[in-house]
Tab-separated table of C-alpha atoms and ligand atoms in Angstrom:
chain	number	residue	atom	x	y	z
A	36	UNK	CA	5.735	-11.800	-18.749
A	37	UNK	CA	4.609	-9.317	-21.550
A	38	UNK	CA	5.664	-5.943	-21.680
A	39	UNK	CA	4.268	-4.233	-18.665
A	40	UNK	CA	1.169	-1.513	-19.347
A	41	UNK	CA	-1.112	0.138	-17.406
A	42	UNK	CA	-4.207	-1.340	-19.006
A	43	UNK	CA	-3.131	-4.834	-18.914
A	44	UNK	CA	-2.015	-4.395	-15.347
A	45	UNK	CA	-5.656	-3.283	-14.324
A	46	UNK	CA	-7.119	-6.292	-16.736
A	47	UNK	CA	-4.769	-9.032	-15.208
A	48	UNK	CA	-5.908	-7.356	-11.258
A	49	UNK	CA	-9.686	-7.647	-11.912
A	50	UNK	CA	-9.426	-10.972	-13.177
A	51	UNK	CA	-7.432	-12.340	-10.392
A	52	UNK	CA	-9.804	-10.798	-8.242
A	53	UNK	CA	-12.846	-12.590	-9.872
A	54	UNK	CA	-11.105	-15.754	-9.673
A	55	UNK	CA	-10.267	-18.483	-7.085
A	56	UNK	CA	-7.039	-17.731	-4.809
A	57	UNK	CA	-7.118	-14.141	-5.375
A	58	UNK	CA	-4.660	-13.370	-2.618
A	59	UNK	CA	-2.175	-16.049	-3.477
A	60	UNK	CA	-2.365	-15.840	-7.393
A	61	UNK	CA	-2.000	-11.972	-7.036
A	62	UNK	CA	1.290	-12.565	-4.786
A	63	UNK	CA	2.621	-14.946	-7.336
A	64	UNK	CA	1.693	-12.419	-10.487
A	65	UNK	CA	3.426	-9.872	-8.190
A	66	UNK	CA	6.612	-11.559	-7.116
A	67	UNK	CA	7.219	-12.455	-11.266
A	68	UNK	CA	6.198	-8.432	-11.922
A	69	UNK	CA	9.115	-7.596	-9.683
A	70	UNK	CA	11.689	-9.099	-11.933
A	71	UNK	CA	11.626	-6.491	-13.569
A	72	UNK	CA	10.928	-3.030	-11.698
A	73	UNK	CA	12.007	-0.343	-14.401
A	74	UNK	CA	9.848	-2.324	-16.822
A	75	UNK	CA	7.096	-0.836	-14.676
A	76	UNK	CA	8.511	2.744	-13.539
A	77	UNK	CA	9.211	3.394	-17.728
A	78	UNK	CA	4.872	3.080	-17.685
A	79	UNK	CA	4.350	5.465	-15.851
A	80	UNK	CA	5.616	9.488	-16.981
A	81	UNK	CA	8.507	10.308	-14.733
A	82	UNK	CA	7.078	13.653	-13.794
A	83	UNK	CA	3.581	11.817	-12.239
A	84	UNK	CA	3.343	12.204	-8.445
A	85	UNK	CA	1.123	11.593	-5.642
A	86	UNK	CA	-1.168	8.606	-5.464
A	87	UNK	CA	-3.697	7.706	-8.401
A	88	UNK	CA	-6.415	5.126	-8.217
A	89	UNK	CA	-6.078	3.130	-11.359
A	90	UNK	CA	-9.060	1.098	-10.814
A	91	UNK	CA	-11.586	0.002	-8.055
A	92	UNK	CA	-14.668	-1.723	-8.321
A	93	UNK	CA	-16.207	-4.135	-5.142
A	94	UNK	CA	-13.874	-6.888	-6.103
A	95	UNK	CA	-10.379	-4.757	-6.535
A	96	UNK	CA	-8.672	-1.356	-5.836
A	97	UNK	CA	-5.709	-0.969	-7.788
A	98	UNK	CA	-3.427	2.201	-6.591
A	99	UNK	CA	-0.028	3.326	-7.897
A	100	UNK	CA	1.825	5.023	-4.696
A	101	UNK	CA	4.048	7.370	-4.308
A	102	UNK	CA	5.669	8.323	-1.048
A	103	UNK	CA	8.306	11.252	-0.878
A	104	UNK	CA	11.505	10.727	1.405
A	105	UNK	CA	10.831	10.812	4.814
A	106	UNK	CA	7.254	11.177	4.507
A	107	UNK	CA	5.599	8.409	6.648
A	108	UNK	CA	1.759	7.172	6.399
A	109	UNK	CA	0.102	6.845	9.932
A	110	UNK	CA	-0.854	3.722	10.863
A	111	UNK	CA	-4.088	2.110	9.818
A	112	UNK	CA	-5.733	-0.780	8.671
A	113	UNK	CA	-7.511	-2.138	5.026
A	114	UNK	CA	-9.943	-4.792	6.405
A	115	UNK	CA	-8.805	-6.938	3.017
A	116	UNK	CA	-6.090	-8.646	1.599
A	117	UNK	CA	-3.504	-6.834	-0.213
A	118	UNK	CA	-0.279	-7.021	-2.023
A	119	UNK	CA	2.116	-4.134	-2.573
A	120	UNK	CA	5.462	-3.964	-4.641
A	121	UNK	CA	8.270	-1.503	-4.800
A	122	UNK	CA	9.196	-0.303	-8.361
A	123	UNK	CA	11.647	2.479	-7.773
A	124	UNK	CA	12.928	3.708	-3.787
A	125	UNK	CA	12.705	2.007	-0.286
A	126	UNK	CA	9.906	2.427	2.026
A	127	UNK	CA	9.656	0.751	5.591
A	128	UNK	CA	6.470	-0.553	6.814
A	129	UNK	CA	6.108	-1.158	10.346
A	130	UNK	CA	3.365	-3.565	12.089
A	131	UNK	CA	1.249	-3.286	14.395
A	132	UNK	CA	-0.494	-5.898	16.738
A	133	UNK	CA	-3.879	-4.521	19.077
A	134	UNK	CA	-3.015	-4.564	22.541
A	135	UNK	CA	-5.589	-5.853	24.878
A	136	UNK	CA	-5.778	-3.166	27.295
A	137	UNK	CA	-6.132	-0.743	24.291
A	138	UNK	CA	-4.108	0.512	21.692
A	139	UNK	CA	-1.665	-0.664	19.656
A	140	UNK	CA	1.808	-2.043	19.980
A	141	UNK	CA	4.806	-2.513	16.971
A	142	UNK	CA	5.012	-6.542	16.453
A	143	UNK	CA	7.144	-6.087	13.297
A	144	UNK	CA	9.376	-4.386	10.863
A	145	UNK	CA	9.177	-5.597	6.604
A	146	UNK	CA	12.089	-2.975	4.608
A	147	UNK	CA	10.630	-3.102	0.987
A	148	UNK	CA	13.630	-2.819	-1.622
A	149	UNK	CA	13.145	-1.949	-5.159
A	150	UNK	CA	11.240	-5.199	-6.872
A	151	UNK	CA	10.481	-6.075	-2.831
A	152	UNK	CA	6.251	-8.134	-2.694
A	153	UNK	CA	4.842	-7.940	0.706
A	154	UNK	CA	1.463	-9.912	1.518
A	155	UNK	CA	-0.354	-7.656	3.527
A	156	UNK	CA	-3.463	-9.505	5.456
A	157	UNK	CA	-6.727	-8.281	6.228
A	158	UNK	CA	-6.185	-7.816	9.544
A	159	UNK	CA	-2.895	-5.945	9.482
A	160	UNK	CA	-2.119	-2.767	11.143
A	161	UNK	CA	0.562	-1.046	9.393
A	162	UNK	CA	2.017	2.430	8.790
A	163	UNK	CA	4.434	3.356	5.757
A	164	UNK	CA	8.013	4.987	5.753
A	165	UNK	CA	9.664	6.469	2.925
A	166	UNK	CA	13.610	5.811	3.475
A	167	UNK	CA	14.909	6.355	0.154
A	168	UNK	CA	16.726	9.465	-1.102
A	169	UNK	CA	14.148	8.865	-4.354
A	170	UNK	CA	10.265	8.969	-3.775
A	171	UNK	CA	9.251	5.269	-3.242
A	172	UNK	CA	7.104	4.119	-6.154
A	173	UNK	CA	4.880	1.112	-5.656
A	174	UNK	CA	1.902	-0.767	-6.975
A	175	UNK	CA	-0.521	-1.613	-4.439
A	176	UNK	CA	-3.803	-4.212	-5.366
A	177	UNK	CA	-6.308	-4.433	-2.286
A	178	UNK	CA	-9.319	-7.529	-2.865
A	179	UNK	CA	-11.975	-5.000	-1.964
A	180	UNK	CA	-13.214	-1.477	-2.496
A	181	UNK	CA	-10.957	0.090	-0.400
A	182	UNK	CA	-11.787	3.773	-0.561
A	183	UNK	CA	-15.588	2.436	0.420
A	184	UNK	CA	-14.100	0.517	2.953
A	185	UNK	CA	-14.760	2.049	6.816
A	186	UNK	CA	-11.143	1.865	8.144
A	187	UNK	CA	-9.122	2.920	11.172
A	188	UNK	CA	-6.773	4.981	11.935
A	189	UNK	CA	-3.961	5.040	15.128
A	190	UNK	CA	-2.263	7.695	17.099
A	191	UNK	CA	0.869	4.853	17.680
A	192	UNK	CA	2.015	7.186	20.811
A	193	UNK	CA	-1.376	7.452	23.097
A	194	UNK	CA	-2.939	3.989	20.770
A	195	UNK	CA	-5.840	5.676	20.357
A	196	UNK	CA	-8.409	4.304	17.401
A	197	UNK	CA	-10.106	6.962	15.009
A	198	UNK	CA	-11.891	6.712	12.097
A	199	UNK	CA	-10.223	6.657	8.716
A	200	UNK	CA	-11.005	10.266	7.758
A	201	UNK	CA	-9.484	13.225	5.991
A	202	UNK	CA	-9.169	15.698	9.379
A	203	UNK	CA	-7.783	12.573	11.213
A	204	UNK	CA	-5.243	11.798	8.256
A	205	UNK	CA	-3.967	15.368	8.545
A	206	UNK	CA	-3.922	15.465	11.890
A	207	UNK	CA	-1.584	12.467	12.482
A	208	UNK	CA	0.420	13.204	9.247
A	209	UNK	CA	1.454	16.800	11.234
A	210	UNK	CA	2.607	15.062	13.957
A	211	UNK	CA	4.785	12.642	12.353
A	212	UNK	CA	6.186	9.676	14.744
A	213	UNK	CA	7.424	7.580	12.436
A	214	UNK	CA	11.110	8.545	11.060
B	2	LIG	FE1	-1.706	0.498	3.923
């Protein structure tokens, strides 16, 4: 693979996204991005935090992550395919599975190393653990416009549904569950 920028990254996504296979040619492109992590964390300025949407149009949303240690993501859903790598850090995604008589219920456990790929289907429930002593740096490429995307959110403890919305972000980042 070619030296590892930005642009290119966000040219390569959007054409796998136009073209046949998406999900399974952008988990191959992935899994040979992650032989080399620190060829990706040296494109990025060291001092950049937070989350920044590097591109999204209907066919792709292309996000460089950044979680800070012990800082966990509620869980919620994408309604699309996704991949996500881990350039620098560790972060712990746990699953989640509906439950008939309501709510939701952990099925699963992935630990994402550095230069770790994880599939992430469209149907996935998932929330996000940073367990690194480092923020946990990742790339993550959803097959949809995911900020346009409606989207659902999950208080894990009573497994109640809410929409995907700022106030119920905050709210369920306050009361943190997950660490
Ligand atoms: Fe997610």
């Amino acid at each position: 693979m070619t030296e590892f920028t930005v642009e290119g990254f966000v040219r390569d996504m959007r054409g796998i996204a136009a073209g046949q296979d998406a999900p399974n040619v952008l988990r191959a492109y992935m899994d040979r991005l992650m032989a080399a992590p620190d060829a990706v964390r040296e494109a990025f300025p060291p001092e950049l935090t937070g989350d920044q949407i590097l591109f999204e149009d209907d066919t792709v949303s292309v996000w460089r992550t950044s979680f800070e240690p012990g800082v966990s993501v509620p869980a919620h859903d994408h309604r699309m395919s996704a991949v996500i790598c881990v350039y620098q850090g560790e972060e712990r995604n746990d699953f989640y599975e509906a439950d008939p008589q309501g709510g939701v219920r952990r099925s699963g456990q992935v630990v994402l190393a550095k230069g770790s790929v994880l599939s992430v289907g469209p149907s996935a429930i998932h929330s996000v653990t940073c367990t690194s002593d480092e923020p946990a740096l990742g790339l993550h490429v959803y097959l949809g416009n995911l900020t346009k995307q409606e989207r659902t959110l999950y208080d894990i403890d009573s497994g109640t549904a809410m929409p995907f919305d700022d106030a119920n972000y905050e709210k369920l980042m306050a009361a943190d569950r997950y660490s």
